Short mmCIF file of C-alpha atoms and ligand atoms in Angstrom, two decimals:
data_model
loop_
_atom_site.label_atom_id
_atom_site.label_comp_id
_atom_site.label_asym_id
_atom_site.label_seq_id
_atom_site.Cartn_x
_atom_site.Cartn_y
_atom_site.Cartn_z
CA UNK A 24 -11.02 -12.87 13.67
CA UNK A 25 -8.07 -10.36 14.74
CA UNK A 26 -8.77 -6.95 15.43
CA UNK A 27 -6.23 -4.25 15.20
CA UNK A 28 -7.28 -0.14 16.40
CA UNK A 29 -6.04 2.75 14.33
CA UNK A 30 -6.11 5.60 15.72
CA UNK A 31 -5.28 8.77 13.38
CA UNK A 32 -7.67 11.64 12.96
CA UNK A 33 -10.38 9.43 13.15
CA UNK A 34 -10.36 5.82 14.82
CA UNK A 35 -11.23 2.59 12.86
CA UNK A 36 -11.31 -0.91 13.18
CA UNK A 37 -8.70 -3.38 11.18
CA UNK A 38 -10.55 -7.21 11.00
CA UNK A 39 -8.28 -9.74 9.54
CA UNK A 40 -9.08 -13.40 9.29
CA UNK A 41 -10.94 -16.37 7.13
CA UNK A 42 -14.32 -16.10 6.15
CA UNK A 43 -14.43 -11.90 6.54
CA UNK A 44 -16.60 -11.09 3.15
CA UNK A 45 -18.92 -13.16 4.16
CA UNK A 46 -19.34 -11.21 7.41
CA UNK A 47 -19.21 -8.36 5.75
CA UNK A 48 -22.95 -6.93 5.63
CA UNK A 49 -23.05 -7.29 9.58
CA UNK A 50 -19.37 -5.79 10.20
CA UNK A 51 -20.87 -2.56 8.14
CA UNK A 52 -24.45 -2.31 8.95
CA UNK A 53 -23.34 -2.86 13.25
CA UNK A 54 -21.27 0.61 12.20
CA UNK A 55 -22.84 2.80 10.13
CA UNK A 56 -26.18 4.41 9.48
CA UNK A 57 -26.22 4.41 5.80
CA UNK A 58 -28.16 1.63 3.67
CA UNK A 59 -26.37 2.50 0.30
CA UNK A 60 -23.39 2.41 -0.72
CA UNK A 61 -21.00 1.16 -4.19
CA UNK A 62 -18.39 -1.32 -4.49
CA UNK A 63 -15.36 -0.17 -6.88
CA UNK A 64 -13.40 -3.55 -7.77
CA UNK A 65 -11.32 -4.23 -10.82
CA UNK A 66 -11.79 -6.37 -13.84
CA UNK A 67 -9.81 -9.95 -12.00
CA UNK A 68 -11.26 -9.34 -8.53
CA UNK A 69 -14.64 -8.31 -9.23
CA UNK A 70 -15.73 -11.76 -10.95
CA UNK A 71 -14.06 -13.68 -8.01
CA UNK A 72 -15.70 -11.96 -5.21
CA UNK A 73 -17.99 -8.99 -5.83
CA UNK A 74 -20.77 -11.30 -5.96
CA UNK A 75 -20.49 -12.64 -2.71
CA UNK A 76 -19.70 -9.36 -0.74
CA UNK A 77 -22.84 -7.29 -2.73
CA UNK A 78 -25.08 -10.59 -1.04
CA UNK A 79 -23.33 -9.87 2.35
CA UNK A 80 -24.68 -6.63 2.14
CA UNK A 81 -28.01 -6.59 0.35
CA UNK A 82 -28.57 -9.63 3.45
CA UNK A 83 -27.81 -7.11 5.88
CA UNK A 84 -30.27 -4.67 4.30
CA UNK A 85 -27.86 -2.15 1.97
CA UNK A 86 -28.42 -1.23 -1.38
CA UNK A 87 -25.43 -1.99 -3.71
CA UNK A 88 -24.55 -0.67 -6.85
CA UNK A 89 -20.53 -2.16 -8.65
CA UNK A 90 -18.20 -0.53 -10.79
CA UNK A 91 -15.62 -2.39 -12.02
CA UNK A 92 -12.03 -0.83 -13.99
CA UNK A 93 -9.43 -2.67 -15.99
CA UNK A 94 -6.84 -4.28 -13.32
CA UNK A 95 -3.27 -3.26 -13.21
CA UNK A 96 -1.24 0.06 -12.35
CA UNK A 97 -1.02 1.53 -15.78
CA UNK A 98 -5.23 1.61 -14.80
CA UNK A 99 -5.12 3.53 -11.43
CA UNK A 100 -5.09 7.16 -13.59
CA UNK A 101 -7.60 10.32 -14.41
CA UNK A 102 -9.70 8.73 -16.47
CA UNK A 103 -9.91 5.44 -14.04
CA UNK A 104 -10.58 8.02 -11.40
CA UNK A 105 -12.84 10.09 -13.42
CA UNK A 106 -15.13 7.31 -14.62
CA UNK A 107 -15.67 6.42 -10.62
CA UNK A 108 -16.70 9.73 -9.92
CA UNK A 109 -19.10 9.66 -13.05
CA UNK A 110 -20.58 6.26 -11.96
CA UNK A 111 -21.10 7.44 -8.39
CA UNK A 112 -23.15 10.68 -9.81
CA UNK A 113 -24.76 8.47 -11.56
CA UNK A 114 -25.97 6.29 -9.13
CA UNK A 115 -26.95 9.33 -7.09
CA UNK A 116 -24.85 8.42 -4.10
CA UNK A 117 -24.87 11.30 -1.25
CA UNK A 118 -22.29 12.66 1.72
CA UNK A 119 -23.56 9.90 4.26
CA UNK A 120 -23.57 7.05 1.56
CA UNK A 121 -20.23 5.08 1.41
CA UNK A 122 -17.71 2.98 -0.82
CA UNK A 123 -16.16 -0.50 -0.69
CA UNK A 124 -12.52 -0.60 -2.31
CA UNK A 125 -12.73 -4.30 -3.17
CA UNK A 126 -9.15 -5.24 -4.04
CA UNK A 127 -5.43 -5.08 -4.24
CA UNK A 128 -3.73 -1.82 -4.01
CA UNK A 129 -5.01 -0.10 -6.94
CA UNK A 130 -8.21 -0.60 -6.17
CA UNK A 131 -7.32 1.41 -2.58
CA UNK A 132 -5.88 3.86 -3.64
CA UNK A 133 -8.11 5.05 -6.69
CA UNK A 134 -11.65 4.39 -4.76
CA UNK A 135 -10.27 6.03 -2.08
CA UNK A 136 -8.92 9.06 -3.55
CA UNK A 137 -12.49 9.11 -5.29
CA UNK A 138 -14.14 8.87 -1.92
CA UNK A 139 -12.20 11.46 -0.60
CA UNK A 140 -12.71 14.27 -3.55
CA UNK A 141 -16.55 12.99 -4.29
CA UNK A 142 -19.07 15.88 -2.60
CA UNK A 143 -15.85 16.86 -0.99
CA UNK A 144 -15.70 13.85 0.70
CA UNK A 145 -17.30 10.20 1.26
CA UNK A 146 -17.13 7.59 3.74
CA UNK A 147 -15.43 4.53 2.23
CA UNK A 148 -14.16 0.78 3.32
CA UNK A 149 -11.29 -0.84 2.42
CA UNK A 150 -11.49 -4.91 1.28
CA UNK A 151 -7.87 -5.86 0.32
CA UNK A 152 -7.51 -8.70 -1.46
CA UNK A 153 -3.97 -8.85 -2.26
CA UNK A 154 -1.67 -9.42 0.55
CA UNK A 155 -0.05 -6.36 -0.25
CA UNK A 156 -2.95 -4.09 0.49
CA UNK A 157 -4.09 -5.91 3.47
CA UNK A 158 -0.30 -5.81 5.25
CA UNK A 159 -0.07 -1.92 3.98
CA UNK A 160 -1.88 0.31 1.51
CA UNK A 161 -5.61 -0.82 3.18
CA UNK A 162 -4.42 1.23 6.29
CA UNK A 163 -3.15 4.96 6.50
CA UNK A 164 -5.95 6.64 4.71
CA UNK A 165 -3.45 7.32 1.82
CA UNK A 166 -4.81 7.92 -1.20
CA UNK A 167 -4.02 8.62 -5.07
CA UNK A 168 -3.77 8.32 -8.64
CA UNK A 169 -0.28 7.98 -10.91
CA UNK A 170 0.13 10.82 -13.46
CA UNK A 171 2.40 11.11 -16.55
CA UNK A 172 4.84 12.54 -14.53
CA UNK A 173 4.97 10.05 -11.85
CA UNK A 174 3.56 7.79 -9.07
CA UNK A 175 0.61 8.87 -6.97
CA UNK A 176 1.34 12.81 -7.76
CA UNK A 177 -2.26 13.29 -7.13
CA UNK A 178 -3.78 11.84 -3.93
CA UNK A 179 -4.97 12.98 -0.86
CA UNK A 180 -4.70 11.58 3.30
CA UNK A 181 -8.19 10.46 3.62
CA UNK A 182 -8.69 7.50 6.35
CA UNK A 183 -11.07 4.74 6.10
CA UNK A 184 -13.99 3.83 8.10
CA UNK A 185 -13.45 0.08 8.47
CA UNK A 186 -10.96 -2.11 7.17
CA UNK A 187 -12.33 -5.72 6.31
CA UNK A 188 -9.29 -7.81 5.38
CA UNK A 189 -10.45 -11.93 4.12
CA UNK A 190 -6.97 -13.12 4.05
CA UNK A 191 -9.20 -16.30 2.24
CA UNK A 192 -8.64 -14.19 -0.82
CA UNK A 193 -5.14 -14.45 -1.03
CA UNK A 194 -5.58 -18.36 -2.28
CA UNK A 195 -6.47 -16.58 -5.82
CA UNK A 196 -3.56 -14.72 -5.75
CA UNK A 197 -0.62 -15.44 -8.22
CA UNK A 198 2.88 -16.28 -6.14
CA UNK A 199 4.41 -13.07 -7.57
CA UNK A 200 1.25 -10.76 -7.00
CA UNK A 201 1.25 -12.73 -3.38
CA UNK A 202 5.54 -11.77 -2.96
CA UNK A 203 4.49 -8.04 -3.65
CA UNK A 204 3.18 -7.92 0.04
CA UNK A 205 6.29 -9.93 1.11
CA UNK A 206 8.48 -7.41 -0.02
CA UNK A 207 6.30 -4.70 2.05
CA UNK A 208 6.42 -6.89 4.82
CA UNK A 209 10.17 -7.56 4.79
CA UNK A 210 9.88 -3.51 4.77
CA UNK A 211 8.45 -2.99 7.71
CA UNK A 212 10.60 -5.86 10.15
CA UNK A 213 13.86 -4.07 8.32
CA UNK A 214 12.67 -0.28 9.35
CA UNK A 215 10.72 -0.82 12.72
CA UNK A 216 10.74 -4.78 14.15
CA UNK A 217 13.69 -6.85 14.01
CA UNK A 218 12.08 -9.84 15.48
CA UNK A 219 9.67 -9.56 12.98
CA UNK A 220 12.60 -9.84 10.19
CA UNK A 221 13.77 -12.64 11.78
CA UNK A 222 10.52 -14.29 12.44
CA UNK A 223 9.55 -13.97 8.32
CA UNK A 224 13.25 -15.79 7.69
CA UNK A 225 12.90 -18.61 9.75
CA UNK A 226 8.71 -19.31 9.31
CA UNK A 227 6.45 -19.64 6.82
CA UNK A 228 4.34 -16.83 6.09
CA UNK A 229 1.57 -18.17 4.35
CA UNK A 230 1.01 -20.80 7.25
CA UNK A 231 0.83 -17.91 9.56
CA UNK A 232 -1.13 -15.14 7.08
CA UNK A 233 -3.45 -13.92 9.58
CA UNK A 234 -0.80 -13.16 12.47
CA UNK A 235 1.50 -11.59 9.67
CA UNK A 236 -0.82 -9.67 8.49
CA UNK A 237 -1.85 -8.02 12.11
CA UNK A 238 1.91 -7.43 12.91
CA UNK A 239 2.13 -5.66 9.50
CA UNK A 240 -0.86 -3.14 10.82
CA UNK A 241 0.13 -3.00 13.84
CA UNK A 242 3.41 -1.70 12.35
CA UNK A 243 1.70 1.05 9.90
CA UNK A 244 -0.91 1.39 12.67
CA UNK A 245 1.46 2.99 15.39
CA UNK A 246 3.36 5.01 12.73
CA UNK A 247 0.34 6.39 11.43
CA UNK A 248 -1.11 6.89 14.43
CA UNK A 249 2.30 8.85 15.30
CA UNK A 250 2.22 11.06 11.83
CA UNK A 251 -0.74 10.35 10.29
CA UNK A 252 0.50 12.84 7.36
CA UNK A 253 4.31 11.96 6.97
CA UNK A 254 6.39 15.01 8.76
CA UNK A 255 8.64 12.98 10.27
CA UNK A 256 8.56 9.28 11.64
CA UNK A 257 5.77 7.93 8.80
CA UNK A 258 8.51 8.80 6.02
CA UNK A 259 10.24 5.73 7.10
CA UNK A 260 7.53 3.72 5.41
CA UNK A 261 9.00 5.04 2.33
CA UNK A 262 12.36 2.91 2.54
CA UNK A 263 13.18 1.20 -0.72
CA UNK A 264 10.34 3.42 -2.31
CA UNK A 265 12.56 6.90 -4.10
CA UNK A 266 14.53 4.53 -6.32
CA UNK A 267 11.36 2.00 -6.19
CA UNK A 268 9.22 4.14 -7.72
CA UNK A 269 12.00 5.70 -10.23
CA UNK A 270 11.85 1.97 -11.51
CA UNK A 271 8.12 1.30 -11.77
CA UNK A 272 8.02 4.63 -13.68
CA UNK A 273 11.06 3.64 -15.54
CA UNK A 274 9.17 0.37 -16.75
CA UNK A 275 5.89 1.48 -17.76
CA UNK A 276 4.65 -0.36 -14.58
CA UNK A 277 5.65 -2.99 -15.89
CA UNK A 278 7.53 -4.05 -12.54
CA UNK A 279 5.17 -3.89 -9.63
CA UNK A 280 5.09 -1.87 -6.60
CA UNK A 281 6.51 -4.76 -4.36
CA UNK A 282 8.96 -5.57 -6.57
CA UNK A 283 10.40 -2.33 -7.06
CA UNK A 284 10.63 -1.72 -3.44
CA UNK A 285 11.98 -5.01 -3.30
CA UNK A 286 14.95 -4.08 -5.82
CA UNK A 287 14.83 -0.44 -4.06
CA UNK A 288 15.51 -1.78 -0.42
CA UNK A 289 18.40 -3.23 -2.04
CA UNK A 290 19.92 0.02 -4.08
CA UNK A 291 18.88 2.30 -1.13
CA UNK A 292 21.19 -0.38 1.38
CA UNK A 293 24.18 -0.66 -0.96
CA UNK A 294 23.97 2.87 -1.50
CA UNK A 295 23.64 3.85 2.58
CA UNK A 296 26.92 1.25 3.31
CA UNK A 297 28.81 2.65 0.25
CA UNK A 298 28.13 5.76 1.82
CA UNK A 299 28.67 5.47 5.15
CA UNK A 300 25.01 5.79 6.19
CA UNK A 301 24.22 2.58 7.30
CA UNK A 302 26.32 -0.53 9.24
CA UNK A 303 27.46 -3.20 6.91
CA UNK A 304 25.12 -6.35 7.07
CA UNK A 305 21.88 -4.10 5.95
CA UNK A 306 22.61 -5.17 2.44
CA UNK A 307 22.87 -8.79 3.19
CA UNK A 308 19.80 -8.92 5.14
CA UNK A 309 17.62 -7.71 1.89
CA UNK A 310 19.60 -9.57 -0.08
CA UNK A 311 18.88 -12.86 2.32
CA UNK A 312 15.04 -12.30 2.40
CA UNK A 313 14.81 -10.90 -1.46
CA UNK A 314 16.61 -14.56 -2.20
CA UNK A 315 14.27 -16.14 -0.09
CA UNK A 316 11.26 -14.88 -1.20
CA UNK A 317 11.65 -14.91 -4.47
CA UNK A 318 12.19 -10.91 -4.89
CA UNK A 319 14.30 -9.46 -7.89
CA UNK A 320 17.58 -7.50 -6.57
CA UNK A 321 19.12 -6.13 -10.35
CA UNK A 322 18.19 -3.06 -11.39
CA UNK A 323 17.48 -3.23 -14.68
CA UNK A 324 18.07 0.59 -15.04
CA UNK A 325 21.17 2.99 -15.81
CA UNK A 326 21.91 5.71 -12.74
CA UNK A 327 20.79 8.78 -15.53
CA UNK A 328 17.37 6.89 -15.81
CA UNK A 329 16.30 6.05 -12.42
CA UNK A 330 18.18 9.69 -11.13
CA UNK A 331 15.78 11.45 -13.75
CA UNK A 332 12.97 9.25 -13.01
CA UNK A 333 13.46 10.18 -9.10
CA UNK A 334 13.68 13.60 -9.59
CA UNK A 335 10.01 13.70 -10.27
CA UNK A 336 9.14 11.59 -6.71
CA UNK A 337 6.81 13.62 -4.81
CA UNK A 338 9.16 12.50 -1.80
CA UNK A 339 11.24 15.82 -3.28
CA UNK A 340 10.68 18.83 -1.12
CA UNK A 341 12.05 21.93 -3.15
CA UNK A 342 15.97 21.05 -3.95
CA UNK A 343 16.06 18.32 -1.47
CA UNK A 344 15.16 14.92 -0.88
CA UNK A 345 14.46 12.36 1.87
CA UNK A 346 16.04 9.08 1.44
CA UNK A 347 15.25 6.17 4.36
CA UNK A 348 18.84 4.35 4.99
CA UNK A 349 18.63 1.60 8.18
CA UNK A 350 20.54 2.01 11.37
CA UNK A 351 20.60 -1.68 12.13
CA UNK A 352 18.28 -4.18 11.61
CA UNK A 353 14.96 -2.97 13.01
CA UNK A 354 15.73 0.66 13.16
CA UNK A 355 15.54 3.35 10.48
CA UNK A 356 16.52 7.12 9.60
CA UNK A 357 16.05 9.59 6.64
CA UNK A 358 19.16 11.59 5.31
CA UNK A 359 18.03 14.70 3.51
CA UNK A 360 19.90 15.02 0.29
CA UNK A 361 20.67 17.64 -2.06
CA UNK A 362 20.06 16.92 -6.06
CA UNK A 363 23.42 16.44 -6.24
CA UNK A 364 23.30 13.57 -3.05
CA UNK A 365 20.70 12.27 -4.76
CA UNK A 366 22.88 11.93 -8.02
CA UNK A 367 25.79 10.31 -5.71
CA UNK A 368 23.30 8.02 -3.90
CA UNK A 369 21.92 6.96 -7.16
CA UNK A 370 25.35 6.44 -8.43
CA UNK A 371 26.75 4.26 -5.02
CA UNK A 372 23.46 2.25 -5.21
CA UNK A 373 24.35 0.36 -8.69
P1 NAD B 410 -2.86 -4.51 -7.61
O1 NAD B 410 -3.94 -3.81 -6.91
O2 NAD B 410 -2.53 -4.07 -9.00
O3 NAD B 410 -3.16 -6.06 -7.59
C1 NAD B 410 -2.29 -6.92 -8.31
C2 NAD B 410 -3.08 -7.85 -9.25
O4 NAD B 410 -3.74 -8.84 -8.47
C3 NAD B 410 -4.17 -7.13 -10.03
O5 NAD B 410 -4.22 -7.67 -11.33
C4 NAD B 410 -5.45 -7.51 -9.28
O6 NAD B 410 -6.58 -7.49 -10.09
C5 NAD B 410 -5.12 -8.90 -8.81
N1 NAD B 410 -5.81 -9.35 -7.60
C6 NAD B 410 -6.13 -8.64 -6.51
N2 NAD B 410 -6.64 -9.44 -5.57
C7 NAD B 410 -6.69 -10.68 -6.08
C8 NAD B 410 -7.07 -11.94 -5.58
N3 NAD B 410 -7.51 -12.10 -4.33
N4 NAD B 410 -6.98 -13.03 -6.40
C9 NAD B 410 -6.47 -12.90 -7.65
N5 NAD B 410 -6.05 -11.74 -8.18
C10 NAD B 410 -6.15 -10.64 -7.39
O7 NAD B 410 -1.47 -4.43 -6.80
P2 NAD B 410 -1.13 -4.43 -5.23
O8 NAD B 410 0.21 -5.03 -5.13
O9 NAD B 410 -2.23 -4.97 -4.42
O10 NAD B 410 -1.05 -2.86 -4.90
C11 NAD B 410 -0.06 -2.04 -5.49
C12 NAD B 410 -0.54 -0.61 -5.40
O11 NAD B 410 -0.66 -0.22 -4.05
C13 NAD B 410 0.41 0.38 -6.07
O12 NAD B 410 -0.34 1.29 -6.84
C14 NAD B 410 1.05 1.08 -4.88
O13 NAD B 410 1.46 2.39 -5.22
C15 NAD B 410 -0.07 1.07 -3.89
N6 NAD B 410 0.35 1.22 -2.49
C16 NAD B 410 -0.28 2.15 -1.74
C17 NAD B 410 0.06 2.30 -0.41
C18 NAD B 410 -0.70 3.28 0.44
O14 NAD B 410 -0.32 3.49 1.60
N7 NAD B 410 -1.78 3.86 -0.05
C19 NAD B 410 1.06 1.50 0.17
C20 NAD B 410 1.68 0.56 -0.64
C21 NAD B 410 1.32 0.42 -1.98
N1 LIG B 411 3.20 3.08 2.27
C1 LIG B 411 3.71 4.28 2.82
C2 LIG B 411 2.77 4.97 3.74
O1 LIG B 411 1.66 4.55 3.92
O2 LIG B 411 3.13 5.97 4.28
#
């Protein structure tokens, strides 16, 4: 078992390795006073492993109660969020009971914004099970729902207690849900560990999950601990996301997060070299690991669609926006644009 330290507002632990749910119960019970607690899971990952993390933890002396929501993004929305919060009333859970988010992404970030809002606030773990949420969303404390308007436009920075990462689960994953947390982790050796980048090109990732994963939180681990709620350095997490998450909105969800960012690290470096913002050679470099892994690089959308989709990003501050272009290979900045940069940006990034 790795362990990783995060230390934002409040310090946690990050495990990572084989065999993790079924250490769950002791992981939890060695850390916390509280003998009750629920498991939120969705509809795919609750079947394949609620049962055996709810036996971890009645074994180690908790009582469990499981809710479980239709997978998929179009899912992680106000009535997802407020059927949680009506199950957890239900089940009479208190301030010093806790969750478990049992699952990819989704599952993160809508348990966790429900911890964070229920009695003003919950303790809750995070269990990723998608490779994804075990190399990023699992760690942060960032939390939210999607609304009409747009992606995660209601969330809140709330930071878990533990992080229990079984990178055994990722054997159920599908290849494309698994190259969702490629494209994240190609993310984070572009913006912050150029070693890293190179290391991903030349190995074999799922040979070396567990050590992949820990340099992925180690990554979000020293930016969060830096700017735990995104004034400056963590914004470089977002690079790929503004025209990323114009074109998950633009879809109906029907292109996932990693892809997206995997089609928006793309746009964002065509548009920074066509600008002048970046070097040339950032472009190749997605290009290179987006062909290599199997990530999508068209944009399926018009510049008017993914502009007006991007205008709604919560990324916007006022008339201005934050892109993240890359320096060099490793290295990252944000240029602040105007609506009308933003237009131009779009425009150079097709
Ligand atoms: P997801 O949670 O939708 O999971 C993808 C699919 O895989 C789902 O159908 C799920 O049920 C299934 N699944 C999960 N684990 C499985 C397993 N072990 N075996 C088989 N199937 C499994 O998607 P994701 O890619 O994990 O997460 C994407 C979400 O994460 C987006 O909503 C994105 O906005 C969010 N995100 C948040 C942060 C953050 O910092 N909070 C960072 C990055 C992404
Ligand atoms: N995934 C972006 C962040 O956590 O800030």
């Amino acid at each position: 078992m790795q362990h990783v330290p995060v230390n934002a507002s409040s310090a946690y632990p990050v495990y990572i390795g084989g065999g993790l749910l079924e250490k769950a119960g002791e992981l939890i019970a060695a850390s916390t006073q509280s003998h009750t607690c629920a498991i939120i899971t969705d509809t795919t990952v609750g079947p394949l492993y609620a049962a055996q993390v709810c036996r971890a933890l009645q074994e180690a002396g908790m009582a469990v109660s499981l809710h479980a929501f239709p997978a998929g993004e179009q899912n992680k929305n106000l009535g997802t969020y407020g059927a949680i919060l009506e199950f957890l009333a239900e089940n009479k859970l208190t301030r010093s009971d806790f969750l478990i988010a049992l699952g990819g992404g989704v599952v993160g970030d809508i348990a966790g914004f429900a911890a964070a809002t229920y009695q003003r606030g919950i303790g809750y773990i995070q269990m990723p099970t998608t490779f994804l949420a075990a190399s990023d969303s699992s760690v942060g404390g960032k939390t939210a729902i999607d609304l009409a308007a747009g992606k995660n436009l209601a969330g809140a920075f709330h930071q878990p207690d533990m992080v229990i990462c079984d990178t055994d689960t990722f054997r159920t994953l599908p290849d494309a849900v698994f190259s969702d947390g490629v494209a994240e982790t190609v993310k984070h050796g572009l913006i912050a560990d150029a070693d890293f980048y190179q290391s991903l090109m030349a190995g074999d990732i799922r040979a070396q999950i567990d050590d992949v994963v820990r340099r992925n939180v180690e990554i979000k681990a020293s930016v969060v601990g830096e700017d735990e709620f995104e004034r400056g350095r963590r914004k470089l997490l977002n690079f790929g996301h503004t025209l990323g998450h114009a074109i998950e909105k633009c879809s109906g969800y029907g292109v996932t997060h990693g892809h997206a960012v995997g089609i928006g690290m793309a746009l964002a470096c065509r548009a920074a070299e066509r600008l002048g913002y970046s070097p040339a050679g950032t472009l190749d470099a997605v290009l290179a690991a987006n062909g290599r892994f199997g990530l999508p690089v068209q944009c399926p959308y018009g510049a008017d669609e993914l502009y007006n989709a991007a205008t709604g990003d919560k990324k916007r501050d006022g008339g201005s926006i934050d892109v993240v272009v890359l320096e060099e290979i490793g290295r990252a900045k944000t240029v602040r644009l105007d609506m009308d940069g933003l237009r131009a940006f779009t425009e150079a990034a097709l």
